[in-house]
């Protein structure tokens, strides 16, 4: 089978389309014939080995696992002996962690869900990491409640487009931060108010929110404090530097200790229950994946280059040649 592999850390130039062995599922895994795979920032972090924390888990000098691609959508080719939720021929989507940029991949049964009939494979592949992150950041880390005012920084990106839709679904009043060209998009997704960061500052206009979700990572602790109501919750979904992230965490703990707003990072945890919830919301058209561009597997390097610009509207998806 064909797969995207990399033997050393670096730019997208290190990515190569190579022949690899077709995997065999273990007892609790499903072998998926991949039709589409979603790209995520974690792919280029793994590829570059940056920030340095990535190398502590993925390999100090070279990658322990030379595969990329967390999100997949495709058709079940084979099932392990203990798999009960899926059969050969089922169409599925889910999160593998690595290995999705390939013609076949094995995925644990608990990390898969049936693909909603109203979604294409490309749309389904755009969902798992971004939608799970948006869901858990709002529901679990942000403790979002109906009627609250929520600010979403980075509202037009992969996580942000799902977050706007979910926040509206939860009954919140959404203020979206984006550039001029993305205003119409986030309004259609459910944003009640817009802050165009190319024309006005996010901080300093006197507005305060119950929940602030930072998908970009450019908000400082002082920004969170000015944006949040006294008992508000700030959630760091993305970060630009480790120094800023750690500074925000320490400041957030001190603020919470003194009875003020909280500021904390979050990391999504894939699980069967949330995958099934996403399936339901997608099937009911409560959520709609937004895809900016699709690339064939052979052009994965170009897809990652575009993703690294941080200008994608929604998701960037890899398609297998036969499903272009």
PDB file of N, CA and C in Angstrom, residues 202-304:
ATOM      1  N   UNK A 202      -9.116  42.866  19.945  1.00  0.00           N
ATOM      2  CA  UNK A 202      -9.964  41.930  20.669  1.00  0.00           C
ATOM      3  C   UNK A 202     -10.122  42.369  22.118  1.00  0.00           C
ATOM      4  N   UNK A 203      -9.037  42.905  22.692  1.00  0.00           N
ATOM      5  CA  UNK A 203      -9.016  43.319  24.088  1.00  0.00           C
ATOM      6  C   UNK A 203      -9.060  44.840  24.169  1.00  0.00           C
ATOM      7  N   UNK A 204      -9.823  45.349  25.135  1.00  0.00           N
ATOM      8  CA  UNK A 204      -9.830  46.786  25.376  1.00  0.00           C
ATOM      9  C   UNK A 204     -11.089  47.505  24.959  1.00  0.00           C
ATOM     10  N   UNK A 205     -12.075  46.759  24.467  1.00  0.00           N
ATOM     11  CA  UNK A 205     -13.329  47.405  24.061  1.00  0.00           C
ATOM     12  C   UNK A 205     -14.373  47.398  25.176  1.00  0.00           C
ATOM     13  N   UNK A 206     -14.011  46.884  26.342  1.00  0.00           N
ATOM     14  CA  UNK A 206     -14.911  46.899  27.482  1.00  0.00           C
ATOM     15  C   UNK A 206     -15.851  45.716  27.570  1.00  0.00           C
ATOM     16  N   UNK A 207     -15.891  44.869  26.543  1.00  0.00           N
ATOM     17  CA  UNK A 207     -16.785  43.713  26.570  1.00  0.00           C
ATOM     18  C   UNK A 207     -16.160  42.591  27.393  1.00  0.00           C
ATOM     19  N   UNK A 208     -17.013  41.883  28.133  1.00  0.00           N
ATOM     20  CA  UNK A 208     -16.547  40.750  28.928  1.00  0.00           C
ATOM     21  C   UNK A 208     -17.441  39.534  28.687  1.00  0.00           C
ATOM     22  N   UNK A 209     -16.870  38.359  28.933  1.00  0.00           N
ATOM     23  CA  UNK A 209     -17.528  37.112  28.552  1.00  0.00           C
ATOM     24  C   UNK A 209     -17.475  36.098  29.687  1.00  0.00           C
ATOM     25  N   UNK A 210     -18.449  35.181  29.650  1.00  0.00           N
ATOM     26  CA  UNK A 210     -18.457  34.088  30.622  1.00  0.00           C
ATOM     27  C   UNK A 210     -17.387  33.056  30.286  1.00  0.00           C
ATOM     28  N   UNK A 211     -17.185  32.841  28.995  1.00  0.00           N
ATOM     29  CA  UNK A 211     -16.201  31.849  28.530  1.00  0.00           C
ATOM     30  C   UNK A 211     -15.397  32.461  27.385  1.00  0.00           C
ATOM     31  N   UNK A 212     -14.078  32.310  27.444  1.00  0.00           N
ATOM     32  CA  UNK A 212     -13.197  32.722  26.345  1.00  0.00           C
ATOM     33  C   UNK A 212     -12.420  31.503  25.881  1.00  0.00           C
ATOM     34  N   UNK A 213     -12.594  31.152  24.624  1.00  0.00           N
ATOM     35  CA  UNK A 213     -11.891  30.023  24.014  1.00  0.00           C
ATOM     36  C   UNK A 213     -10.826  30.570  23.066  1.00  0.00           C
ATOM     37  N   UNK A 214      -9.559  30.291  23.361  1.00  0.00           N
ATOM     38  CA  UNK A 214      -8.470  30.785  22.522  1.00  0.00           C
ATOM     39  C   UNK A 214      -7.901  29.649  21.686  1.00  0.00           C
ATOM     40  N   UNK A 215      -8.302  29.607  20.409  1.00  0.00           N
ATOM     41  CA  UNK A 215      -7.809  28.582  19.500  1.00  0.00           C
ATOM     42  C   UNK A 215      -6.505  28.979  18.814  1.00  0.00           C
ATOM     43  N   UNK A 216      -6.125  30.241  18.954  1.00  0.00           N
ATOM     44  CA  UNK A 216      -4.942  30.766  18.279  1.00  0.00           C
ATOM     45  C   UNK A 216      -3.707  30.675  19.161  1.00  0.00           C
ATOM     46  N   UNK A 217      -3.890  31.011  20.445  1.00  0.00           N
ATOM     47  CA  UNK A 217      -2.770  30.983  21.376  1.00  0.00           C
ATOM     48  C   UNK A 217      -2.054  32.304  21.506  1.00  0.00           C
ATOM     49  N   UNK A 218      -2.678  33.392  21.068  1.00  0.00           N
ATOM     50  CA  UNK A 218      -2.022  34.701  21.142  1.00  0.00           C
ATOM     51  C   UNK A 218      -2.532  35.580  22.279  1.00  0.00           C
ATOM     52  N   UNK A 219      -3.424  35.048  23.127  1.00  0.00           N
ATOM     53  CA  UNK A 219      -3.916  35.811  24.260  1.00  0.00           C
ATOM     54  C   UNK A 219      -3.017  35.596  25.473  1.00  0.00           C
ATOM     55  N   UNK A 220      -2.617  36.684  26.112  1.00  0.00           N
ATOM     56  CA  UNK A 220      -1.828  36.622  27.340  1.00  0.00           C
ATOM     57  C   UNK A 220      -2.769  36.501  28.539  1.00  0.00           C
ATOM     58  N   UNK A 221      -2.200  36.174  29.693  1.00  0.00           N
ATOM     59  CA  UNK A 221      -2.998  36.061  30.914  1.00  0.00           C
ATOM     60  C   UNK A 221      -3.727  37.369  31.199  1.00  0.00           C
ATOM     61  N   UNK A 222      -3.052  38.485  30.981  1.00  0.00           N
ATOM     62  CA  UNK A 222      -3.686  39.787  31.217  1.00  0.00           C
ATOM     63  C   UNK A 222      -4.855  40.008  30.265  1.00  0.00           C
ATOM     64  N   UNK A 223      -4.760  39.465  29.035  1.00  0.00           N
ATOM     65  CA  UNK A 223      -5.865  39.576  28.081  1.00  0.00           C
ATOM     66  C   UNK A 223      -7.071  38.780  28.570  1.00  0.00           C
ATOM     67  N   UNK A 224      -6.816  37.567  29.022  1.00  0.00           N
ATOM     68  CA  UNK A 224      -7.902  36.741  29.557  1.00  0.00           C
ATOM     69  C   UNK A 224      -8.604  37.464  30.708  1.00  0.00           C
ATOM     70  N   UNK A 225      -7.824  38.050  31.621  1.00  0.00           N
ATOM     71  CA  UNK A 225      -8.428  38.713  32.781  1.00  0.00           C
ATOM     72  C   UNK A 225      -9.299  39.887  32.369  1.00  0.00           C
ATOM     73  N   UNK A 226      -8.894  40.612  31.346  1.00  0.00           N
ATOM     74  CA  UNK A 226      -9.684  41.753  30.885  1.00  0.00           C
ATOM     75  C   UNK A 226     -10.927  41.311  30.121  1.00  0.00           C
ATOM     76  N   UNK A 227     -10.856  40.151  29.470  1.00  0.00           N
ATOM     77  CA  UNK A 227     -11.978  39.674  28.666  1.00  0.00           C
ATOM     78  C   UNK A 227     -13.016  38.905  29.474  1.00  0.00           C
ATOM     79  N   UNK A 228     -12.593  38.341  30.607  1.00  0.00           N
ATOM     80  CA  UNK A 228     -13.478  37.466  31.369  1.00  0.00           C
ATOM     81  C   UNK A 228     -14.226  38.204  32.469  1.00  0.00           C
ATOM     82  N   UNK A 229     -15.462  37.762  32.701  1.00  0.00           N
ATOM     83  CA  UNK A 229     -16.217  38.232  33.854  1.00  0.00           C
ATOM     84  C   UNK A 229     -15.558  37.684  35.120  1.00  0.00           C
ATOM     85  N   UNK A 230     -15.888  38.230  36.291  1.00  0.00           N
ATOM     86  CA  UNK A 230     -15.203  37.818  37.529  1.00  0.00           C
ATOM     87  C   UNK A 230     -15.142  36.316  37.761  1.00  0.00           C
ATOM     88  N   UNK A 231     -16.176  35.583  37.389  1.00  0.00           N
ATOM     89  CA  UNK A 231     -16.177  34.132  37.567  1.00  0.00           C
ATOM     90  C   UNK A 231     -16.089  33.399  36.230  1.00  0.00           C
ATOM     91  N   UNK A 232     -15.506  34.068  35.248  1.00  0.00           N
ATOM     92  CA  UNK A 232     -15.429  33.493  33.914  1.00  0.00           C
ATOM     93  C   UNK A 232     -14.387  32.396  33.790  1.00  0.00           C
ATOM     94  N   UNK A 233     -14.420  31.722  32.630  1.00  0.00           N
ATOM     95  CA  UNK A 233     -13.521  30.605  32.369  1.00  0.00           C
ATOM     96  C   UNK A 233     -12.791  30.849  31.056  1.00  0.00           C
ATOM     97  N   UNK A 234     -11.470  30.829  31.107  1.00  0.00           N
ATOM     98  CA  UNK A 234     -10.655  30.948  29.912  1.00  0.00           C
ATOM     99  C   UNK A 234     -10.045  29.600  29.568  1.00  0.00           C
ATOM    100  N   UNK A 235     -10.114  29.215  28.299  1.00  0.00           N
ATOM    101  CA  UNK A 235      -9.596  27.913  27.869  1.00  0.00           C
ATOM    102  C   UNK A 235      -8.584  28.124  26.747  1.00  0.00           C
ATOM    103  N   UNK A 236      -7.380  27.595  26.938  1.00  0.00           N
ATOM    104  CA  UNK A 236      -6.333  27.658  25.919  1.00  0.00           C
ATOM    105  C   UNK A 236      -6.364  26.377  25.100  1.00  0.00           C
ATOM    106  N   UNK A 237      -6.886  26.476  23.886  1.00  0.00           N
ATOM    107  CA  UNK A 237      -6.947  25.324  23.004  1.00  0.00           C
ATOM    108  C   UNK A 237      -5.665  25.228  22.175  1.00  0.00           C
ATOM    109  N   UNK A 238      -5.152  26.369  21.770  1.00  0.00           N
ATOM    110  CA  UNK A 238      -3.897  26.417  21.033  1.00  0.00           C
ATOM    111  C   UNK A 238      -2.906  27.297  21.767  1.00  0.00           C
ATOM    112  N   UNK A 239      -1.618  27.177  21.410  1.00  0.00           N
ATOM    113  CA  UNK A 239      -0.626  28.069  22.002  1.00  0.00           C
ATOM    114  C   UNK A 239       0.478  28.345  20.999  1.00  0.00           C
ATOM    115  N   UNK A 240       1.071  29.536  21.100  1.00  0.00           N
ATOM    116  CA  UNK A 240       2.118  29.937  20.166  1.00  0.00           C
ATOM    117  C   UNK A 240       3.499  29.603  20.703  1.00  0.00           C
ATOM    118  N   UNK A 241       3.701  29.789  22.013  1.00  0.00           N
ATOM    119  CA  UNK A 241       4.982  29.451  22.632  1.00  0.00           C
ATOM    120  C   UNK A 241       4.741  28.754  23.958  1.00  0.00           C
ATOM    121  N   UNK A 242       5.667  27.881  24.334  1.00  0.00           N
ATOM    122  CA  UNK A 242       5.555  27.191  25.618  1.00  0.00           C
ATOM    123  C   UNK A 242       5.631  28.192  26.757  1.00  0.00           C
ATOM    124  N   UNK A 243       6.473  29.195  26.600  1.00  0.00           N
ATOM    125  CA  UNK A 243       6.628  30.209  27.646  1.00  0.00           C
ATOM    126  C   UNK A 243       5.306  30.897  27.946  1.00  0.00           C
ATOM    127  N   UNK A 244       4.590  31.299  26.884  1.00  0.00           N
ATOM    128  CA  UNK A 244       3.303  31.971  27.101  1.00  0.00           C
ATOM    129  C   UNK A 244       2.293  31.015  27.717  1.00  0.00           C
ATOM    130  N   UNK A 245       2.277  29.765  27.221  1.00  0.00           N
ATOM    131  CA  UNK A 245       1.323  28.794  27.746  1.00  0.00           C
ATOM    132  C   UNK A 245       1.548  28.562  29.234  1.00  0.00           C
ATOM    133  N   UNK A 246       2.811  28.350  29.636  1.00  0.00           N
ATOM    134  CA  UNK A 246       3.114  28.118  31.047  1.00  0.00           C
ATOM    135  C   UNK A 246       2.809  29.352  31.880  1.00  0.00           C
ATOM    136  N   UNK A 247       3.111  30.528  31.333  1.00  0.00           N
ATOM    137  CA  UNK A 247       2.802  31.768  32.046  1.00  0.00           C
ATOM    138  C   UNK A 247       1.311  31.921  32.280  1.00  0.00           C
ATOM    139  N   UNK A 248       0.516  31.582  31.272  1.00  0.00           N
ATOM    140  CA  UNK A 248      -0.939  31.667  31.412  1.00  0.00           C
ATOM    141  C   UNK A 248      -1.462  30.664  32.428  1.00  0.00           C
ATOM    142  N   UNK A 249      -0.880  29.463  32.432  1.00  0.00           N
ATOM    143  CA  UNK A 249      -1.311  28.440  33.388  1.00  0.00           C
ATOM    144  C   UNK A 249      -1.047  28.902  34.820  1.00  0.00           C
ATOM    145  N   UNK A 250       0.154  29.412  35.084  1.00  0.00           N
ATOM    146  CA  UNK A 250       0.500  29.874  36.429  1.00  0.00           C
ATOM    147  C   UNK A 250      -0.376  31.044  36.845  1.00  0.00           C
ATOM    148  N   UNK A 251      -0.568  31.989  35.920  1.00  0.00           N
ATOM    149  CA  UNK A 251      -1.418  33.145  36.224  1.00  0.00           C
ATOM    150  C   UNK A 251      -2.861  32.716  36.446  1.00  0.00           C
ATOM    151  N   UNK A 252      -3.309  31.722  35.683  1.00  0.00           N
ATOM    152  CA  UNK A 252      -4.678  31.237  35.838  1.00  0.00           C
ATOM    153  C   UNK A 252      -4.907  30.576  37.175  1.00  0.00           C
ATOM    154  N   UNK A 253      -3.926  29.817  37.642  1.00  0.00           N
ATOM    155  CA  UNK A 253      -4.059  29.170  38.949  1.00  0.00           C
ATOM    156  C   UNK A 253      -4.088  30.210  40.064  1.00  0.00           C
ATOM    157  N   UNK A 254      -3.250  31.222  39.946  1.00  0.00           N
ATOM    158  CA  UNK A 254      -3.238  32.278  40.957  1.00  0.00           C
ATOM    159  C   UNK A 254      -4.558  33.035  40.968  1.00  0.00           C
ATOM    160  N   UNK A 255      -5.082  33.314  39.771  1.00  0.00           N
ATOM    161  CA  UNK A 255      -6.357  34.022  39.668  1.00  0.00           C
ATOM    162  C   UNK A 255      -7.485  33.205  40.293  1.00  0.00           C
ATOM    163  N   UNK A 256      -7.526  31.899  40.007  1.00  0.00           N
ATOM    164  CA  UNK A 256      -8.565  31.044  40.573  1.00  0.00           C
ATOM    165  C   UNK A 256      -8.427  30.944  42.087  1.00  0.00           C
ATOM    166  N   UNK A 257      -7.181  30.883  42.573  1.00  0.00           N
ATOM    167  CA  UNK A 257      -6.933  30.818  44.014  1.00  0.00           C
ATOM    168  C   UNK A 257      -7.488  32.041  44.726  1.00  0.00           C
ATOM    169  N   UNK A 258      -7.429  33.178  44.048  1.00  0.00           N
ATOM    170  CA  UNK A 258      -7.921  34.428  44.630  1.00  0.00           C
ATOM    171  C   UNK A 258      -9.407  34.644  44.356  1.00  0.00           C
ATOM    172  N   UNK A 259     -10.057  33.670  43.760  1.00  0.00           N
ATOM    173  CA  UNK A 259     -11.494  33.782  43.519  1.00  0.00           C
ATOM    174  C   UNK A 259     -11.860  34.454  42.223  1.00  0.00           C
ATOM    175  N   UNK A 260     -10.888  34.649  41.331  1.00  0.00           N
ATOM    176  CA  UNK A 260     -11.145  35.299  40.059  1.00  0.00           C
ATOM    177  C   UNK A 260     -11.396  34.303  38.948  1.00  0.00           C
ATOM    178  N   UNK A 261     -11.360  34.763  37.696  1.00  0.00           N
ATOM    179  CA  UNK A 261     -11.582  33.862  36.568  1.00  0.00           C
ATOM    180  C   UNK A 261     -10.474  32.817  36.454  1.00  0.00           C
ATOM    181  N   UNK A 262     -10.809  31.684  35.879  1.00  0.00           N
ATOM    182  CA  UNK A 262      -9.827  30.613  35.704  1.00  0.00           C
ATOM    183  C   UNK A 262      -9.296  30.629  34.267  1.00  0.00           C
ATOM    184  N   UNK A 263      -8.054  30.205  34.104  1.00  0.00           N
ATOM    185  CA  UNK A 263      -7.427  30.082  32.784  1.00  0.00           C
ATOM    186  C   UNK A 263      -6.692  28.753  32.781  1.00  0.00           C
ATOM    187  N   UNK A 264      -7.022  27.891  31.836  1.00  0.00           N
ATOM    188  CA  UNK A 264      -6.380  26.572  31.823  1.00  0.00           C
ATOM    189  C   UNK A 264      -6.276  26.044  30.400  1.00  0.00           C
ATOM    190  N   UNK A 265      -5.277  25.185  30.129  1.00  0.00           N
ATOM    191  CA  UNK A 265      -5.176  24.538  28.825  1.00  0.00           C
ATOM    192  C   UNK A 265      -6.094  23.330  28.767  1.00  0.00           C
ATOM    193  N   UNK A 266      -6.312  22.825  27.571  1.00  0.00           N
ATOM    194  CA  UNK A 266      -7.093  21.597  27.430  1.00  0.00           C
ATOM    195  C   UNK A 266      -6.476  20.723  26.361  1.00  0.00           C
ATOM    196  N   UNK A 267      -6.697  19.437  26.496  1.00  0.00           N
ATOM    197  CA  UNK A 267      -6.249  18.467  25.508  1.00  0.00           C
ATOM    198  C   UNK A 267      -7.381  17.484  25.303  1.00  0.00           C
ATOM    199  N   UNK A 268      -7.790  17.310  24.054  1.00  0.00           N
ATOM    200  CA  UNK A 268      -8.925  16.434  23.769  1.00  0.00           C
ATOM    201  C   UNK A 268      -8.580  14.977  24.041  1.00  0.00           C
ATOM    202  N   UNK A 269      -9.577  14.228  24.500  1.00  0.00           N
ATOM    203  CA  UNK A 269      -9.416  12.810  24.780  1.00  0.00           C
ATOM    204  C   UNK A 269     -10.451  12.031  23.965  1.00  0.00           C
ATOM    205  N   UNK A 270     -10.032  11.386  22.892  1.00  0.00           N
ATOM    206  CA  UNK A 270     -10.977  10.629  22.058  1.00  0.00           C
ATOM    207  C   UNK A 270     -11.659   9.521  22.856  1.00  0.00           C
ATOM    208  N   UNK A 271     -12.945   9.356  22.638  1.00  0.00           N
ATOM    209  CA  UNK A 271     -13.671   8.289  23.309  1.00  0.00           C
ATOM    210  C   UNK A 271     -14.923   7.939  22.504  1.00  0.00           C
ATOM    211  N   UNK A 272     -15.432   6.750  22.728  1.00  0.00           N
ATOM    212  CA  UNK A 272     -16.559   6.231  21.957  1.00  0.00           C
ATOM    213  C   UNK A 272     -17.816   7.073  22.142  1.00  0.00           C
ATOM    214  N   UNK A 273     -18.082   7.499  23.378  1.00  0.00           N
ATOM    215  CA  UNK A 273     -19.305   8.247  23.660  1.00  0.00           C
ATOM    216  C   UNK A 273     -19.356   9.561  22.889  1.00  0.00           C
ATOM    217  N   UNK A 274     -18.252  10.286  22.875  1.00  0.00           N
ATOM    218  CA  UNK A 274     -18.249  11.566  22.175  1.00  0.00           C
ATOM    219  C   UNK A 274     -18.261  11.378  20.661  1.00  0.00           C
ATOM    220  N   UNK A 275     -17.637  10.314  20.166  1.00  0.00           N
ATOM    221  CA  UNK A 275     -17.714  10.030  18.737  1.00  0.00           C
ATOM    222  C   UNK A 275     -19.159   9.741  18.333  1.00  0.00           C
ATOM    223  N   UNK A 276     -19.887   9.020  19.159  1.00  0.00           N
ATOM    224  CA  UNK A 276     -21.293   8.738  18.867  1.00  0.00           C
ATOM    225  C   UNK A 276     -22.136  10.007  18.940  1.00  0.00           C
ATOM    226  N   UNK A 277     -21.806  10.897  19.887  1.00  0.00           N
ATOM    227  CA  UNK A 277     -22.522  12.166  19.983  1.00  0.00           C
ATOM    228  C   UNK A 277     -22.289  13.003  18.727  1.00  0.00           C
ATOM    229  N   UNK A 278     -21.058  13.047  18.264  1.00  0.00           N
ATOM    230  CA  UNK A 278     -20.762  13.791  17.037  1.00  0.00           C
ATOM    231  C   UNK A 278     -21.515  13.196  15.852  1.00  0.00           C
ATOM    232  N   UNK A 279     -21.581  11.875  15.785  1.00  0.00           N
ATOM    233  CA  UNK A 279     -22.348  11.222  14.726  1.00  0.00           C
ATOM    234  C   UNK A 279     -23.792  11.705  14.731  1.00  0.00           C
ATOM    235  N   UNK A 280     -24.381  11.765  15.914  1.00  0.00           N
ATOM    236  CA  UNK A 280     -25.781  12.209  16.026  1.00  0.00           C
ATOM    237  C   UNK A 280     -25.942  13.656  15.574  1.00  0.00           C
ATOM    238  N   UNK A 281     -25.056  14.531  16.026  1.00  0.00           N
ATOM    239  CA  UNK A 281     -25.156  15.954  15.686  1.00  0.00           C
ATOM    240  C   UNK A 281     -24.932  16.182  14.190  1.00  0.00           C
ATOM    241  N   UNK A 282     -24.030  15.420  13.612  1.00  0.00           N
ATOM    242  CA  UNK A 282     -23.784  15.524  12.175  1.00  0.00           C
ATOM    243  C   UNK A 282     -24.977  15.005  11.377  1.00  0.00           C
ATOM    244  N   UNK A 283     -25.541  13.878  11.803  1.00  0.00           N
ATOM    245  CA  UNK A 283     -26.676  13.281  11.101  1.00  0.00           C
ATOM    246  C   UNK A 283     -27.901  14.193  11.140  1.00  0.00           C
ATOM    247  N   UNK A 284     -28.008  14.969  12.220  1.00  0.00           N
ATOM    248  CA  UNK A 284     -29.135  15.903  12.374  1.00  0.00           C
ATOM    249  C   UNK A 284     -28.844  17.264  11.761  1.00  0.00           C
ATOM    250  N   UNK A 285     -27.691  17.422  11.138  1.00  0.00           N
ATOM    251  CA  UNK A 285     -27.266  18.685  10.525  1.00  0.00           C
ATOM    252  C   UNK A 285     -27.098  19.814  11.530  1.00  0.00           C
ATOM    253  N   UNK A 286     -26.912  19.457  12.808  1.00  0.00           N
ATOM    254  CA  UNK A 286     -26.566  20.462  13.818  1.00  0.00           C
ATOM    255  C   UNK A 286     -25.138  20.944  13.575  1.00  0.00           C
ATOM    256  N   UNK A 287     -24.281  20.016  13.153  1.00  0.00           N
ATOM    257  CA  UNK A 287     -22.897  20.334  12.801  1.00  0.00           C
ATOM    258  C   UNK A 287     -22.683  20.098  11.320  1.00  0.00           C
ATOM    259  N   UNK A 288     -21.899  21.000  10.708  1.00  0.00           N
ATOM    260  CA  UNK A 288     -21.529  20.831   9.308  1.00  0.00           C
ATOM    261  C   UNK A 288     -20.031  21.073   9.174  1.00  0.00           C
ATOM    262  N   UNK A 289     -19.279  20.098   8.675  1.00  0.00           N
ATOM    263  CA  UNK A 289     -17.847  20.313   8.468  1.00  0.00           C
ATOM    264  C   UNK A 289     -17.601  21.348   7.373  1.00  0.00           C
ATOM    265  N   UNK A 290     -16.632  22.201   7.597  1.00  0.00           N
ATOM    266  CA  UNK A 290     -16.235  23.198   6.616  1.00  0.00           C
ATOM    267  C   UNK A 290     -14.872  22.800   6.058  1.00  0.00           C
ATOM    268  N   UNK A 291     -14.793  22.602   4.757  1.00  0.00           N
ATOM    269  CA  UNK A 291     -13.546  22.184   4.118  1.00  0.00           C
ATOM    270  C   UNK A 291     -13.035  23.311   3.225  1.00  0.00           C
ATOM    271  N   UNK A 292     -11.793  23.697   3.445  1.00  0.00           N
ATOM    272  CA  UNK A 292     -11.161  24.722   2.630  1.00  0.00           C
ATOM    273  C   UNK A 292     -10.619  24.120   1.339  1.00  0.00           C
ATOM    274  N   UNK A 293      -9.735  23.131   1.476  1.00  0.00           N
ATOM    275  CA  UNK A 293      -9.105  22.529   0.302  1.00  0.00           C
ATOM    276  C   UNK A 293      -8.924  21.024   0.500  1.00  0.00           C
ATOM    277  N   UNK A 294      -8.882  20.309  -0.631  1.00  0.00           N
ATOM    278  CA  UNK A 294      -8.559  18.891  -0.631  1.00  0.00           C
ATOM    279  C   UNK A 294      -7.338  18.661  -1.517  1.00  0.00           C
ATOM    280  N   UNK A 295      -6.476  17.742  -1.086  1.00  0.00           N
ATOM    281  CA  UNK A 295      -5.270  17.406  -1.839  1.00  0.00           C
ATOM    282  C   UNK A 295      -5.196  15.900  -1.998  1.00  0.00           C
ATOM    283  N   UNK A 296      -4.642  15.410  -3.114  1.00  0.00           N
ATOM    284  CA  UNK A 296      -4.412  13.967  -3.235  1.00  0.00           C
ATOM    285  C   UNK A 296      -3.284  13.547  -2.297  1.00  0.00           C
ATOM    286  N   UNK A 297      -3.225  12.266  -2.006  1.00  0.00           N
ATOM    287  CA  UNK A 297      -2.218  11.746  -1.085  1.00  0.00           C
ATOM    288  C   UNK A 297      -0.802  12.140  -1.506  1.00  0.00           C
ATOM    289  N   UNK A 298      -0.524  12.112  -2.793  1.00  0.00           N
ATOM    290  CA  UNK A 298       0.818  12.433  -3.288  1.00  0.00           C
ATOM    291  C   UNK A 298       1.205  13.879  -3.025  1.00  0.00           C
ATOM    292  N   UNK A 299       0.232  14.741  -2.739  1.00  0.00           N
ATOM    293  CA  UNK A 299       0.511  16.162  -2.498  1.00  0.00           C
ATOM    294  C   UNK A 299       0.315  16.537  -1.033  1.00  0.00           C
ATOM    295  N   UNK A 300       0.512  15.562  -0.149  1.00  0.00           N
ATOM    296  CA  UNK A 300       0.355  15.815   1.279  1.00  0.00           C
ATOM    297  C   UNK A 300       1.281  16.921   1.769  1.00  0.00           C
ATOM    298  N   UNK A 301       2.494  16.983   1.253  1.00  0.00           N
ATOM    299  CA  UNK A 301       3.435  18.030   1.663  1.00  0.00           C
ATOM    300  C   UNK A 301       2.858  19.416   1.391  1.00  0.00           C
ATOM    301  N   UNK A 302       2.218  19.581   0.230  1.00  0.00           N
ATOM    302  CA  UNK A 302       1.610  20.877  -0.091  1.00  0.00           C
ATOM    303  C   UNK A 302       0.449  21.179   0.848  1.00  0.00           C
ATOM    304  N   UNK A 303      -0.303  20.155   1.206  1.00  0.00           N
ATOM    305  CA  UNK A 303      -1.410  20.341   2.143  1.00  0.00           C
ATOM    306  C   UNK A 303      -0.902  20.817   3.491  1.00  0.00           C
ATOM    307  N   UNK A 304       0.190  20.236   3.976  1.00  0.00           N
ATOM    308  CA  UNK A 304       0.754  20.631   5.261  1.00  0.00           C
ATOM    309  C   UNK A 304       1.318  22.046   5.179  1.00  0.00           C
TER     310      UNK A 304
END
